[in-house]
Coordinates of C-alpha atoms in Angstrom, one line a residue:
M657 CA 0.0 0.0 0.0
S658 CA 1.7 3.2 -1.1
S659 CA 1.6 6.3 1.1
S660 CA -0.7 8.1 -1.3
N661 CA -3.3 5.4 -1.0
Y662 CA -3.8 5.2 2.8
L663 CA -7.1 7.2 2.9
K664 CA -8.4 5.7 -0.4
D665 CA -7.8 2.2 0.9
L666 CA -9.7 2.9 4.1
V667 CA -12.9 2.5 2.2
L668 CA -11.9 -1.0 1.2
F669 CA -11.6 -2.5 4.7
R670 CA -14.4 -1.4 6.9
N671 CA -13.9 -4.4 9.2
D672 CA -10.6 -6.0 8.1
P673 CA -8.1 -5.9 10.9
S674 CA -5.3 -7.4 8.7
K675 CA -5.2 -4.1 6.7
V676 CA -4.4 -2.0 9.8
A677 CA -0.9 -3.3 10.4
P678 CA 0.8 -1.8 7.4
I679 CA -0.8 1.6 8.0
R680 CA 0.2 1.5 11.7
A681 CA 3.8 0.5 10.8
A682 CA 4.0 3.6 8.4
A683 CA 2.5 5.8 11.1
E684 CA 5.0 4.5 13.6
R685 CA 7.8 5.5 11.1
G686 CA 6.4 9.0 11.1
E687 CA 4.5 9.1 7.8
V688 CA 1.9 11.9 8.3
N689 CA -0.7 10.5 6.0
A690 CA -0.5 7.2 7.8
Q691 CA -0.8 8.9 11.2
Y692 CA -4.0 10.7 10.0
A693 CA -5.3 7.4 8.6
M694 CA -4.6 5.7 12.0
G695 CA -6.5 8.5 13.7
L696 CA -9.5 7.9 11.4
I697 CA -9.2 4.1 11.8
C698 CA -9.3 4.3 15.6
A699 CA -12.0 7.0 15.6
E700 CA -14.4 5.0 13.4
G701 CA -13.4 1.5 14.4
R702 CA -12.3 0.4 10.9
G703 CA -10.9 -3.0 11.5
V704 CA -10.3 -2.3 15.2
A705 CA -12.4 -1.4 18.2
I706 CA -13.2 2.3 18.5
D707 CA -10.5 3.9 20.6
L708 CA -10.9 7.7 20.8
A709 CA -7.8 8.1 23.0
A710 CA -5.7 6.4 20.3
A711 CA -7.4 8.4 17.6
H712 CA -6.5 11.6 19.4
Y713 CA -2.9 10.4 19.8
W714 CA -2.4 9.6 16.2
L715 CA -4.1 12.8 15.0
S716 CA -1.9 14.8 17.4
L717 CA 1.2 13.4 15.8
A718 CA -0.2 14.4 12.3
V719 CA -1.0 17.8 13.6
D720 CA 2.6 18.2 14.8
Q721 CA 3.7 17.7 11.2
G722 CA 1.3 20.4 10.0
D723 CA -1.6 18.3 8.8
R724 CA -4.5 20.8 8.8
D725 CA -7.1 18.1 8.2
A726 CA -5.9 16.3 11.3
V727 CA -6.6 19.5 13.3
R728 CA -10.3 19.4 12.3
L729 CA -10.7 15.7 12.9
R730 CA -8.9 15.9 16.2
Q731 CA -11.4 18.6 17.3
I732 CA -14.3 16.3 16.3
V733 CA -12.8 13.3 18.1
G734 CA -12.1 15.5 21.2
C735 CA -15.8 16.6 21.4
Q736 CA -16.8 12.9 21.5
M737 CA -14.3 11.9 24.2
S738 CA -15.1 11.4 27.9
E739 CA -12.8 13.0 30.5
E740 CA -11.2 9.6 31.0
E741 CA -10.6 9.1 27.3
Y742 CA -9.0 12.6 27.1
A743 CA -6.8 11.9 30.1
A744 CA -5.7 8.6 28.4
A745 CA -4.9 10.5 25.2
L746 CA -2.8 13.0 27.2
R747 CA -1.0 10.1 28.9
L748 CA -0.2 8.5 25.5
R749 CA 1.0 11.8 24.2
A750 CA 3.2 12.6 27.3
G751 CA 4.8 9.2 27.2
G752 CA 5.1 8.9 23.4
A753 CA 3.6 5.5 24.2
L754 CA 3.3 3.7 21.0
S755 CA 3.8 0.5 22.9
L756 CA 0.7 1.2 24.9
L757 CA -1.5 1.5 21.8
S758 CA -3.1 -1.8 20.8
S759 CA -5.3 -2.3 17.8
D760 CA -7.4 -4.7 19.8
R761 CA -7.7 -2.7 23.0
Q762 CA -11.3 -2.5 24.2
H763 CA -12.9 0.2 26.4

C-alpha cells in the first residue's frame, strides 16, 4: 500500500483488521498520511475497536507535522471523548507511548 493510498484504501476494509498493520507501521515510522489514517481508523473502528484516545494520539502526531485536516478531525474526536478518554490521550501523548497502543484494545 503506497503512502498516497492510505485514505483511499480505508474504504476497502471497513472491518478487516489485517489491513491495519501496514498503516500502523507507516504511522510509527512518522508518515503523516498514515498517522492521519490511523486516527481515522481508531475513531471509526475500521478493522479495530473504536478507541478515541488512540485516535486523538495519532491525530496529534499528524497535527505536529502540519496536517490541517488532522486538526479538524482531532477537534471532532475531542468533542466525543469522555474525560477519562481525554486523560488517556494525554498520557499517551506525554509518554510517546506507541507501545501502549493496541489495535485490539477494548474500552
